[in-house]
XYZ file of C-alpha atoms in Angstrom:
784
model
C 60.002 128.943 135.861
C 60.209 126.169 138.437
C 61.162 123.510 135.895
C 63.768 125.810 134.344
C 65.344 126.442 137.776
C 65.462 122.702 138.460
C 67.100 122.191 135.062
C 69.642 124.894 135.943
C 70.316 122.996 139.187
C 70.809 119.785 137.205
C 73.446 121.524 135.088
C 75.243 122.742 138.206
C 75.206 119.228 139.699
C 76.515 117.710 136.450
C 79.470 120.081 136.407
C 80.409 119.145 140.004
C 80.834 115.497 138.948
C 83.407 116.254 136.224
C 87.038 115.229 136.483
C 88.103 118.173 134.310
C 86.610 121.599 133.641
C 85.587 122.426 130.083
C 88.095 124.882 128.554
C 87.105 128.561 128.833
C 86.728 128.742 125.056
C 83.888 126.219 125.246
C 81.853 128.407 127.590
C 81.139 131.014 124.905
C 79.877 128.232 122.636
C 77.698 126.891 125.452
C 76.127 130.334 125.978
C 75.441 130.647 122.253
C 73.827 127.198 122.184
C 71.662 128.077 125.191
C 70.512 131.292 123.506
C 69.516 129.425 120.340
C 67.579 126.869 122.391
C 65.743 129.625 124.267
C 64.737 131.245 120.984
C 63.104 128.006 119.853
C 60.462 128.593 122.551
C 59.948 124.873 123.063
C 59.639 123.490 126.589
C 62.250 120.769 126.130
C 64.630 123.202 124.437
C 64.170 125.729 127.261
C 64.957 123.140 129.911
C 68.065 122.007 128.020
C 69.175 125.624 127.684
C 68.738 126.161 131.449
C 70.831 123.072 132.175
C 73.576 124.283 129.817
C 73.546 127.687 131.522
C 73.847 126.024 134.943
C 76.867 124.018 133.861
C 78.489 126.972 132.083
C 77.942 129.341 135.015
C 79.449 126.848 137.458
C 82.400 126.204 135.143
C 83.149 129.914 134.816
C 83.090 130.438 138.590
C 85.311 127.367 139.015
C 87.870 128.697 136.520
C 87.965 131.998 138.410
C 88.332 130.268 141.805
C 91.048 127.851 140.667
C 93.109 130.562 138.983
C 94.540 131.588 142.367
C 96.190 128.250 143.145
C 99.446 128.198 145.092
C 102.282 127.211 142.706
C 103.742 123.803 143.561
C 107.241 125.202 143.823
C 106.041 127.520 146.618
C 104.969 124.671 148.899
C 106.983 124.359 152.099
C 108.625 127.753 151.703
C 108.666 130.345 154.503
C 106.855 133.442 153.267
C 106.239 136.753 155.034
C 102.801 138.188 154.349
C 100.481 140.934 155.588
C 96.771 140.236 155.827
C 93.609 140.548 157.868
C 91.863 137.866 159.911
C 88.836 137.163 157.733
C 86.857 134.609 159.752
C 85.808 133.704 163.262
C 88.925 132.012 164.722
C 88.557 128.521 166.138
C 90.581 128.227 169.319
C 91.694 124.737 170.369
C 94.115 123.300 172.888
C 97.466 124.468 171.643
C 96.503 127.164 169.149
C 93.970 128.737 166.819
C 92.784 128.271 163.252
C 91.452 131.054 161.002
C 91.231 132.409 157.464
C 93.529 135.219 156.390
C 92.836 137.637 153.543
C 96.263 138.394 152.086
C 96.971 142.053 151.301
C 100.730 142.023 150.631
C 103.502 139.486 150.127
C 106.795 140.763 151.518
C 108.982 137.849 150.429
C 110.463 138.491 146.981
C 109.315 136.189 144.156
C 106.656 134.569 146.353
C 103.117 134.035 145.064
C 100.348 133.611 147.642
C 96.588 133.178 146.951
C 94.332 136.006 148.181
C 92.672 133.839 150.865
C 94.408 131.161 152.924
C 93.607 128.992 155.945
C 96.149 129.296 158.741
C 96.820 127.335 161.917
C 98.808 129.013 164.676
C 100.112 126.379 167.064
C 100.938 127.471 170.554
C 98.885 130.221 172.144
C 99.003 133.055 169.581
C 101.230 135.761 170.957
C 102.329 133.743 173.979
C 105.991 134.517 173.358
C 105.534 137.926 171.797
C 103.275 139.318 174.508
C 100.369 139.714 172.080
C 96.692 138.853 172.513
C 94.967 135.986 170.642
C 93.853 136.790 167.112
C 90.529 138.539 166.583
C 88.503 139.026 163.382
C 89.430 142.165 161.485
C 92.976 142.448 162.843
C 95.840 143.093 160.431
C 98.903 140.908 161.004
C 102.333 140.459 159.551
C 103.120 136.735 159.716
C 105.742 134.294 158.529
C 103.833 131.283 157.187
C 104.587 127.993 155.484
C 101.947 126.984 152.946
C 100.818 124.032 150.887
C 98.183 123.468 148.240
C 94.724 122.306 149.387
C 94.810 118.604 150.192
C 92.486 116.316 152.113
C 92.078 112.626 152.779
C 90.245 110.860 149.950
C 88.085 107.919 151.050
C 84.692 106.454 150.108
C 81.860 108.016 152.143
C 84.340 110.576 153.475
C 84.291 114.359 153.724
C 85.808 116.151 150.723
C 87.975 118.752 152.440
C 89.353 120.081 149.149
C 85.830 120.830 147.879
C 84.998 122.617 151.128
C 88.116 124.786 150.844
C 87.188 125.666 147.256
C 83.712 126.715 148.390
C 85.293 128.890 151.091
C 87.556 130.564 148.519
C 90.661 129.155 150.260
C 93.414 128.137 147.842
C 96.221 127.323 150.277
C 96.585 126.065 153.833
C 99.477 126.369 156.226
C 100.724 127.395 159.621
C 102.491 130.289 161.304
C 106.208 129.794 161.770
C 107.830 130.737 165.118
C 109.536 133.844 163.753
C 109.783 136.046 166.846
C 109.339 139.776 166.140
C 108.424 139.175 162.496
C 104.997 137.899 163.644
C 103.407 141.160 164.702
C 99.930 142.698 164.843
C 99.878 145.869 162.758
C 96.303 147.101 163.305
C 93.703 146.209 165.934
C 90.812 146.505 163.471
C 90.430 147.111 159.743
C 86.900 148.451 159.070
C 85.212 146.299 156.422
C 81.627 144.939 156.385
C 82.768 141.327 156.725
C 85.111 142.192 159.565
C 82.341 144.001 161.449
C 80.106 140.935 161.236
C 82.838 138.517 162.315
C 83.977 140.779 165.160
C 80.374 140.938 166.407
C 80.142 137.130 166.259
C 83.403 136.827 168.178
C 82.178 139.255 170.863
C 78.916 137.328 171.290
C 80.761 134.017 171.527
C 83.178 135.391 174.107
C 80.286 136.828 176.124
C 78.374 133.517 176.141
C 81.400 131.384 176.993
C 82.368 133.742 179.821
C 78.898 133.556 181.374
C 78.690 129.758 180.889
C 82.284 129.002 181.805
C 82.728 125.288 182.467
C 79.173 124.359 181.408
C 78.798 121.161 179.371
C 76.582 122.583 176.654
C 77.935 126.105 176.317
C 78.913 125.186 172.738
C 75.259 124.422 171.951
C 74.176 127.871 173.152
C 76.906 129.444 171.006
C 75.676 127.447 168.006
C 72.104 128.646 168.510
C 73.176 132.294 168.670
C 75.935 132.619 166.050
C 75.911 129.271 164.230
C 79.432 128.265 165.325
C 79.151 124.521 166.036
C 82.865 123.857 166.551
C 82.570 124.033 170.328
C 80.191 121.054 170.519
C 82.087 117.859 171.440
C 81.781 114.746 169.288
C 80.078 112.846 172.112
C 77.195 115.344 172.019
C 76.984 115.138 168.233
C 76.705 111.355 168.494
C 73.640 111.750 170.717
C 72.072 114.452 168.526
C 72.626 112.424 165.351
C 71.266 109.183 166.813
C 68.121 110.976 167.950
C 67.720 112.984 164.745
C 67.720 116.458 166.288
C 71.067 117.728 164.965
C 69.175 120.145 162.681
C 67.998 121.995 165.780
C 71.499 122.459 167.224
C 72.243 125.352 164.884
C 70.555 128.424 163.502
C 67.936 126.574 161.480
C 65.342 127.942 159.113
C 62.709 127.503 161.815
C 64.651 129.722 164.220
C 65.200 132.458 161.628
C 61.551 132.393 160.601
C 60.481 132.600 164.243
C 62.718 135.607 164.976
C 61.685 137.347 161.738
C 57.992 136.765 162.518
C 58.451 138.165 166.017
C 60.158 141.282 164.627
C 57.406 141.732 162.055
C 54.702 141.367 164.711
C 56.357 143.909 167.007
C 56.861 146.371 164.144
C 53.253 145.957 163.006
C 51.911 146.604 166.525
C 54.066 149.691 167.021
C 53.428 151.020 163.537
C 49.649 150.730 163.871
C 49.833 152.745 167.062
C 52.127 155.357 165.485
C 54.449 154.687 168.422
C 57.493 156.305 166.912
C 56.260 159.864 166.334
C 53.749 161.612 168.557
C 50.609 162.421 166.593
C 51.952 160.958 163.346
C 49.640 158.744 161.341
C 52.336 156.397 160.088
C 49.936 153.766 158.658
C 48.601 156.475 156.310
C 52.100 157.024 154.921
C 53.100 153.357 154.750
C 50.816 150.387 155.447
C 51.715 148.490 158.609
C 51.986 145.233 156.629
C 54.759 146.680 154.484
C 56.624 148.063 157.479
C 56.326 144.685 159.219
C 57.565 142.824 156.131
C 60.569 145.141 155.861
C 61.400 144.776 159.577
C 61.090 140.990 159.411
C 63.363 140.766 156.366
C 66.007 143.037 157.904
C 66.046 141.136 161.211
C 66.275 137.856 159.277
C 69.246 139.241 157.316
C 70.998 140.284 160.524
C 70.420 136.860 162.068
C 71.693 135.094 158.921
C 74.868 137.193 158.978
C 75.425 136.288 162.630
C 74.811 132.646 161.722
C 77.712 132.564 159.319
C 75.434 132.423 156.235
C 75.088 128.632 156.048
C 72.907 127.143 153.306
C 69.794 126.563 155.513
C 70.048 130.130 156.787
C 70.496 131.513 153.276
C 67.551 129.522 151.980
C 65.304 130.824 154.745
C 66.330 134.449 154.213
C 65.826 134.333 150.443
C 62.380 132.824 150.919
C 61.438 135.427 153.532
C 62.819 138.211 151.330
C 60.789 136.961 148.364
C 57.603 136.839 150.433
C 58.326 140.313 151.829
C 58.947 141.681 148.324
C 55.705 140.127 147.060
C 53.774 141.697 149.934
C 55.484 145.058 149.387
C 54.553 145.142 145.700
C 51.127 143.598 146.166
C 51.885 140.360 144.346
C 50.615 136.885 145.129
C 53.201 134.114 144.751
C 53.070 130.384 145.305
C 55.393 129.032 147.987
C 56.820 126.553 145.491
C 57.917 129.506 143.332
C 59.495 131.127 146.381
C 61.380 127.925 147.220
C 62.689 127.565 143.667
C 63.712 131.210 143.573
C 65.685 130.766 146.809
C 67.304 127.663 145.327
C 68.344 129.596 142.231
C 69.930 132.400 144.257
C 71.879 129.917 146.420
C 73.397 128.027 143.471
C 74.083 131.243 141.548
C 76.146 132.578 144.450
C 77.625 129.250 145.527
C 77.430 126.401 142.972
C 79.491 124.188 145.316
C 76.655 124.251 147.866
C 75.175 121.212 146.072
C 78.106 119.132 147.383
C 76.947 119.509 150.996
C 74.328 117.446 152.788
C 72.846 120.625 154.301
C 71.764 121.887 150.871
C 69.688 118.809 150.080
C 68.288 118.380 153.577
C 67.289 122.045 153.847
C 65.555 122.367 150.494
C 64.275 118.800 150.690
C 62.572 119.405 154.033
C 60.728 122.485 152.756
C 59.758 120.713 149.522
C 58.357 117.808 151.527
C 56.342 120.162 153.738
C 54.856 121.943 150.711
C 54.033 118.663 148.977
C 52.540 116.966 152.030
C 50.384 119.972 152.995
C 49.125 120.608 149.478
C 45.546 121.812 149.800
C 45.502 121.386 153.583
C 46.529 124.839 154.816
C 43.560 126.622 156.383
C 43.946 130.258 157.416
C 42.641 131.260 160.841
C 42.364 127.609 161.931
C 41.778 126.866 165.593
C 44.422 125.548 167.910
C 43.320 121.942 167.386
C 43.696 122.239 163.622
C 47.014 124.040 164.075
C 48.280 121.282 166.359
C 47.094 118.643 163.894
C 48.888 120.465 161.089
C 52.102 120.572 163.145
C 51.884 116.824 163.806
C 51.271 116.056 160.110
C 54.150 118.314 159.124
C 56.543 116.560 161.511
C 55.362 113.186 160.210
C 55.876 114.337 156.619
C 59.410 115.611 157.255
C 60.368 112.479 159.183
C 59.086 110.147 156.456
C 59.992 112.349 153.507
C 63.673 112.662 154.374
C 64.285 108.955 155.058
C 65.565 108.125 151.533
C 67.787 111.204 151.448
C 69.128 110.509 154.948
C 69.927 106.923 153.998
C 71.718 108.136 150.857
C 73.763 110.761 152.685
C 74.449 109.023 156.012
C 73.496 105.335 155.523
C 71.365 105.480 158.649
C 68.055 106.832 159.842
C 67.049 107.683 163.387
C 64.069 105.652 164.599
C 64.010 107.770 167.745
C 63.632 110.959 165.721
C 59.816 111.343 165.924
C 59.830 111.084 169.728
C 62.965 113.201 170.141
C 61.772 115.951 167.802
C 58.314 116.061 169.371
C 60.003 117.193 172.576
C 63.098 118.959 171.245
C 61.436 121.217 168.653
C 59.256 123.167 171.113
C 61.948 123.174 173.830
C 64.754 124.402 171.569
C 62.769 126.634 169.214
C 60.286 128.231 171.597
C 62.270 128.313 174.849
C 66.020 127.816 174.542
C 66.697 129.831 171.371
C 64.812 132.989 172.474
C 66.508 132.854 175.884
C 69.916 132.329 174.269
C 69.415 135.318 171.953
C 68.183 137.553 174.750
C 70.974 136.465 177.086
C 73.605 137.077 174.412
C 72.461 140.696 174.105
C 72.038 141.453 177.804
C 74.815 142.932 179.963
C 76.816 140.560 182.141
C 74.800 141.354 185.268
C 71.644 139.881 183.707
C 72.989 137.591 181.016
C 74.219 134.912 183.408
C 70.719 134.158 184.713
C 69.089 134.053 181.288
C 71.839 132.045 179.614
C 71.993 129.746 182.634
C 68.277 129.006 182.300
C 68.723 128.248 178.589
C 71.647 125.976 179.396
C 69.675 124.153 182.091
C 66.920 123.397 179.589
C 69.448 122.052 177.078
C 71.121 119.992 179.805
C 67.860 118.349 180.866
C 66.917 117.743 177.224
C 70.338 116.307 176.374
C 70.229 113.898 179.334
C 66.906 112.564 178.125
C 68.193 112.300 174.551
C 71.293 110.438 175.771
C 69.052 107.839 177.399
C 67.056 107.548 174.174
C 70.199 107.355 172.013
C 71.653 104.547 174.147
C 69.005 102.146 172.887
C 70.242 99.811 170.116
C 66.907 100.483 168.379
C 67.509 104.248 168.196
C 69.098 104.033 164.746
C 68.616 101.805 161.722
C 71.731 101.245 159.611
C 71.903 99.937 156.068
C 74.298 100.387 153.155
C 73.938 103.658 151.254
C 71.380 102.875 148.513
C 72.316 102.483 144.874
C 70.795 105.072 142.489
C 67.884 102.876 141.318
C 67.058 101.905 144.909
C 67.108 105.564 145.955
C 64.802 106.616 143.090
C 62.395 103.775 143.929
C 62.346 104.833 147.589
C 61.649 108.452 146.559
C 58.707 107.304 144.456
C 57.355 105.321 147.394
C 57.771 108.329 149.673
C 55.839 110.545 147.265
C 53.079 107.928 147.191
C 52.890 107.802 151.007
C 52.754 111.599 151.336
C 50.290 112.165 148.486
C 47.214 114.347 149.201
C 44.289 112.855 151.069
C 42.189 110.658 148.843
C 45.133 109.132 147.024
C 44.510 105.359 146.880
C 46.385 103.025 149.230
C 48.983 105.521 150.361
C 50.398 102.968 152.792
C 51.478 100.827 149.815
C 54.307 103.278 149.140
C 56.136 101.690 152.047
C 56.800 98.641 149.859
C 59.112 100.751 147.697
C 61.362 101.191 150.743
C 61.971 97.457 151.080
C 65.073 97.269 148.811
C 66.603 100.270 150.631
C 66.033 98.935 154.147
C 66.902 95.289 153.476
C 70.232 95.729 151.717
C 73.153 93.745 153.080
C 76.790 94.868 153.005
C 78.656 93.639 149.942
C 81.284 90.966 150.542
C 83.915 89.053 148.524
C 83.061 85.566 147.218
C 84.016 82.541 149.334
C 87.705 81.763 149.238
C 88.696 85.325 148.268
C 89.343 88.474 150.236
C 89.554 92.236 149.756
C 91.653 94.874 151.502
C 90.889 98.599 151.736
C 93.948 100.678 152.597
C 92.465 103.954 153.849
C 93.902 107.398 153.265
C 94.246 108.431 156.917
C 97.216 110.744 156.546
C 100.397 109.766 158.385
C 99.155 106.517 159.898
C 97.838 103.052 159.138
C 94.354 101.570 158.847
C 93.290 98.705 156.563
C 90.042 96.729 156.404
C 90.368 93.043 155.433
C 87.108 91.366 154.327
C 86.204 87.774 153.600
C 82.810 86.335 152.710
C 81.415 86.543 156.274
C 84.148 88.176 158.380
C 85.901 91.527 158.701
C 89.148 92.524 160.362
C 90.550 96.022 160.805
C 94.331 96.299 160.940
C 95.218 99.423 162.930
C 92.850 102.329 163.546
C 94.717 105.295 162.134
C 96.167 108.369 163.856
C 94.845 110.786 166.432
C 94.644 114.267 164.880
C 93.942 116.241 168.026
C 92.417 116.057 171.514
C 88.938 115.250 170.149
C 89.606 114.138 166.558
C 90.986 110.901 165.138
C 90.865 108.740 162.029
C 88.114 106.496 163.389
C 85.668 109.358 163.884
C 86.502 111.152 160.640
C 87.154 108.284 158.225
C 86.674 104.725 159.479
C 83.241 104.935 161.122
C 81.679 106.961 158.244
C 83.029 104.334 155.839
C 81.637 101.439 157.889
C 78.257 103.181 158.156
C 78.221 103.857 154.425
C 78.841 100.164 153.775
C 76.221 99.127 156.332
C 78.838 97.391 158.497
C 77.842 97.447 162.158
C 80.308 94.927 163.602
C 83.887 93.758 163.167
C 85.118 90.283 163.970
C 88.576 91.478 164.928
C 90.715 94.565 165.408
C 94.489 94.257 165.261
C 96.333 97.167 166.883
C 99.891 96.547 165.748
C 101.578 98.662 168.436
C 101.116 101.674 170.660
C 102.273 104.515 168.388
C 99.545 107.129 168.096
C 99.449 106.936 164.290
C 98.365 103.275 164.591
C 96.362 103.140 167.820
C 95.065 106.730 167.905
C 91.572 105.919 166.630
C 91.094 102.569 168.416
C 89.091 103.875 171.398
C 86.701 105.804 169.190
C 86.292 102.771 166.946
C 85.462 100.487 169.895
C 82.830 102.995 171.040
C 81.300 103.321 167.554
C 81.102 99.722 166.369
C 80.931 96.269 167.941
C 84.325 94.490 167.894
C 84.371 90.833 168.902
C 88.122 90.441 169.458
C 91.139 92.740 169.786
C 94.659 91.470 169.040
C 97.527 93.795 169.952
C 101.002 94.165 171.362
C 99.772 96.750 173.856
C 100.418 96.602 177.591
C 97.694 95.282 179.879
C 96.993 98.758 181.234
C 96.571 100.448 177.850
C 93.145 102.153 177.432
C 92.423 100.144 174.268
C 93.020 96.869 176.099
C 90.792 98.045 178.943
C 87.994 98.984 176.518
C 88.148 95.734 174.516
C 85.478 93.079 174.992
C 88.091 90.356 174.483
C 91.815 90.855 174.091
C 94.764 88.658 173.197
C 98.427 89.380 172.629
C 99.824 89.082 169.121
C 102.421 86.343 168.858
C 104.281 84.590 166.090
C 102.689 81.234 165.289
C 99.060 82.263 165.840
C 96.846 81.457 162.848
C 93.191 81.029 161.900
C 91.018 80.666 158.798
C 87.859 82.498 157.784
C 85.807 81.490 154.746
C 88.761 79.813 153.042
C 91.153 82.692 153.791
C 94.161 82.100 156.054
C 95.419 84.646 158.602
C 98.892 84.182 160.122
C 100.658 86.292 162.719
C 104.393 86.229 161.987
C 105.456 88.576 164.752
C 106.282 89.672 167.341
C 107.995 86.802 169.116
C 106.597 85.884 172.555
C 110.032 86.618 174.043
C 109.880 90.257 172.895
C 107.292 91.064 175.571
C 109.893 90.275 178.225
C 112.492 92.655 176.800
C 112.226 95.833 178.850
C 113.012 98.986 176.886
C 112.255 97.440 173.486
C 110.792 100.045 171.106
C 107.088 99.735 170.310
C 107.945 99.493 166.598
C 109.998 96.364 167.248
C 106.955 94.685 168.809
C 104.618 95.368 165.878
C 102.029 92.726 165.001
C 102.935 91.367 161.539
C 99.970 89.767 159.737
C 99.909 87.753 156.517
C 96.579 87.149 154.750
C 96.411 84.606 151.928
C 94.012 82.682 149.672
C 94.305 80.876 146.313
C 98.042 81.534 146.162
C 97.573 85.316 146.559
C 98.746 87.065 149.720
C 99.286 90.419 151.418
C 101.806 91.115 154.172
C 100.964 93.795 156.749
C 104.226 94.727 158.458
C 103.269 97.788 160.553
C 106.403 99.639 161.744
C 108.985 96.853 161.920
C 112.543 97.962 161.249
C 115.643 96.316 159.795
C 116.329 94.125 162.847
C 112.816 92.676 162.859
C 112.924 92.213 159.078
C 116.098 90.148 159.441
C 114.507 88.165 162.263
C 111.518 87.340 160.046
C 113.842 86.224 157.254
C 115.531 83.869 159.689
C 112.412 82.446 161.378
C 109.644 82.676 158.766
C 111.362 82.905 155.383
C 108.964 80.430 153.781
C 105.913 82.437 154.913
C 106.975 85.921 153.812
C 106.207 85.762 150.102
C 103.297 88.091 149.249
C 101.869 89.785 146.172
C 101.278 93.022 148.086
C 103.410 94.498 150.857
C 102.268 97.240 153.180
C 105.548 99.159 153.272
C 107.031 98.784 156.765
C 107.146 101.990 158.827
C 105.581 104.004 155.980
C 108.723 103.651 153.871
C 111.161 105.013 156.436
C 114.908 104.712 155.988
C 115.095 102.127 158.798
C 112.935 99.541 157.008
C 112.304 97.846 153.623
C 115.825 96.432 153.370
C 116.841 94.842 150.090
C 117.019 91.416 151.732
C 113.497 91.733 153.119
C 112.049 92.845 149.781
C 113.822 89.936 148.091
C 112.250 87.528 150.586
C 108.737 88.939 150.189
C 108.915 89.398 146.380
C 105.933 91.773 146.224
C 104.404 92.934 142.955
C 102.898 95.970 144.645
C 103.973 98.142 147.575
C 101.428 100.294 149.466
C 102.746 103.361 151.302
C 100.293 104.803 153.833
C 101.677 108.310 154.276
C 100.440 111.838 154.912
C 100.716 114.583 152.320
C 104.011 116.437 152.835
C 104.413 114.699 156.217
C 107.112 116.009 158.545
C 108.971 112.680 158.525
C 109.326 112.898 154.737
C 108.056 109.349 154.332
C 108.623 107.494 152.138
C 112.341 108.181 152.035
C 113.604 108.759 148.510
C 116.163 105.958 148.606
C 113.603 103.457 149.913
C 110.976 104.475 147.360
C 113.533 104.063 144.576
C 114.581 100.674 145.981
C 111.061 99.372 145.330
C 111.181 100.717 141.775
C 114.590 99.184 141.089
C 113.156 95.764 141.951
C 110.230 96.233 139.568
C 107.694 96.691 142.357
C 104.691 98.873 141.516
C 104.221 101.617 144.122
C 101.070 103.337 145.368
C 100.952 106.143 147.926
C 97.716 106.959 149.733
C 98.544 110.683 149.727
C 98.436 110.521 145.908
C 95.973 107.670 145.257
C 93.581 108.140 148.152
C 92.127 104.921 149.522
C 93.341 101.833 147.668
C 91.031 98.817 147.185
C 92.658 95.419 146.551
C 90.657 92.339 145.522
C 92.474 89.022 145.928
C 90.993 86.145 143.949
C 92.279 84.205 141.008
C 93.723 87.574 139.973
C 94.705 90.706 141.872
C 92.566 93.744 141.060
C 93.650 97.194 142.235
C 91.627 100.431 142.227
C 92.559 103.908 143.447
C 89.836 106.136 144.890
C 91.229 109.413 143.550
C 91.526 107.980 140.035
C 88.012 106.484 140.047
C 86.291 109.479 141.639
C 88.421 112.337 140.468
C 86.902 115.825 140.489
C 88.229 118.928 138.790
C 89.324 120.537 142.052
C 91.412 117.590 143.265
C 95.100 118.386 143.239
C 94.445 121.904 141.920
């Protein structure tokens, strides 16, 4: 059974790597083929049949999910709908974000998917006199929708896949439509709404009692699994110390609560506490009653947790153990784990795309493998403590290859941090948080305050530990053969006692831990134009140097392109330092991520046109103003700043765009011109002062292709073969402007847009090689 389930999983994983879904007609043939293979009753044939079933099942669910796509012609149209709030709303400065289950579409000829993700900017109801949205409410809203779309970058988060897993087939926002945005019902009774309303009430209760506390979001996460209230600065500390798995409703917490419920039920049942004089154990054995109570409490906790993959896995395993005990069966834990895995991928085949799936099941698999033959019932406290230490060692070592594959880093501080954090969070903070969440306000403040104090003291210690440069080891994400070799070495190290030379397995880690970031050959360079939405960010690499041109936009008060896109990419490549950062000018779509970038990676030099008092200038280790005439060479590659002019800094009132840093990078007769947001006047100035230096094979379209830039004279002077437009999908500026985009085409210039191509990689050598991330890593849900 276990091998067949793993083969089914392999089929599911294969399907999630396809660029196109197999046609529905093929699925019937696949089922017939699987049936024939099963009837052969051969092991290999059975495994192949299970894999075919996994792929076919996933494909069928994908066809069903994608059938509800928003038609392209409906994008950007104002539509009036009626629906219920179907998720726990996330409130942020300036609005709220939530899922809406659509019940009716009131606009004629409009087609809207049954589940959509909505943002409501401005305090919901601020002008209409209504209260903020709550789960289970029925609203009539005027919304503007678009098809699912996310930034597409190497080592980045696939937002479109996440929306598909959530059953969301359109995103949008509420339009300011006055009385047409109205709450129709305060609560629509449905099971899902009851659960989400309970989660909302618990969150509100906790935040009210911990108002203004630094780690109130952590307490909320431990009670209801909502991690959105934890700031990025705290996540940085938790990730560097390897305890982020504890800052949620983990499998350990669910198991602990279920075990406590089972123990209490068993004690009460044995004493026939519920009915005076009743011999309850004679009617139902106490073990069965305890198993049922534990499973039910675990289910309730999982529902409150938002049913994440680790929580689901834990509940299915507990339910399987409870069922085995109820029916008097003996099952191996490895069978229970595989059964839980099967249920998860049957319900949600897209779960395999998330890191949590692999880390959750991987951790349990490592524990079972490492403790094979070592579990001793009724062991003393010394043996129990020794088992706990060996288990922590096994999980720490066993997940290193997977952590390096998923995050390109491993926390060296994790063993120390977890040795303290696991008992503090699991045995002290979590029980107090759960009790405090259920107590009335008069008592809850003291209990929740004590839980918060413990987290605060722990977090301060972790922050000190995380500040050490030795807290984390970074290396490029391993290639497949390196990852498999490291897994084999890990299995050797964690083999049962008596296995020869277990320490030798560490040698298999050497290729994984000693990789160096890839780099272009000497005398050549590469440029990665990231898909950051409506903004700019490009990484220029030579043989031994790296320069980032602009740092992308700021998306919100605590989110920017550096945190979401640039730093994950640099970590994935194993890049821990940059030789230079050029911030072309002060607009937030160019400088918005610079502070976060400077905090996340070492930057030797910052060049910019920013004022001396700008926060980026203040945070820079070394800073210099951009100025025409500055030039340097790295590894046979020449860098030239063509603008702005030194005199422009003296012109009071000059627009930031007009003072953009213009950079030309060239080698072997190939060049790229990075023109930031210069406009027609600056283009003409460059033609007059640097006409002989403008020619380039690739042009980063000035000002994202706005109507004020890319004049015919400038394009004629540059003579690009390729134009790159860094723009956001359906951006509000409507960049690139139609007439400008067509101007490039009329001159025979190839055009690439990051909203369509994703990140674009350019390799400048004897030839110019171009690759588009969406084309090379296309999946069946992209653009659907």
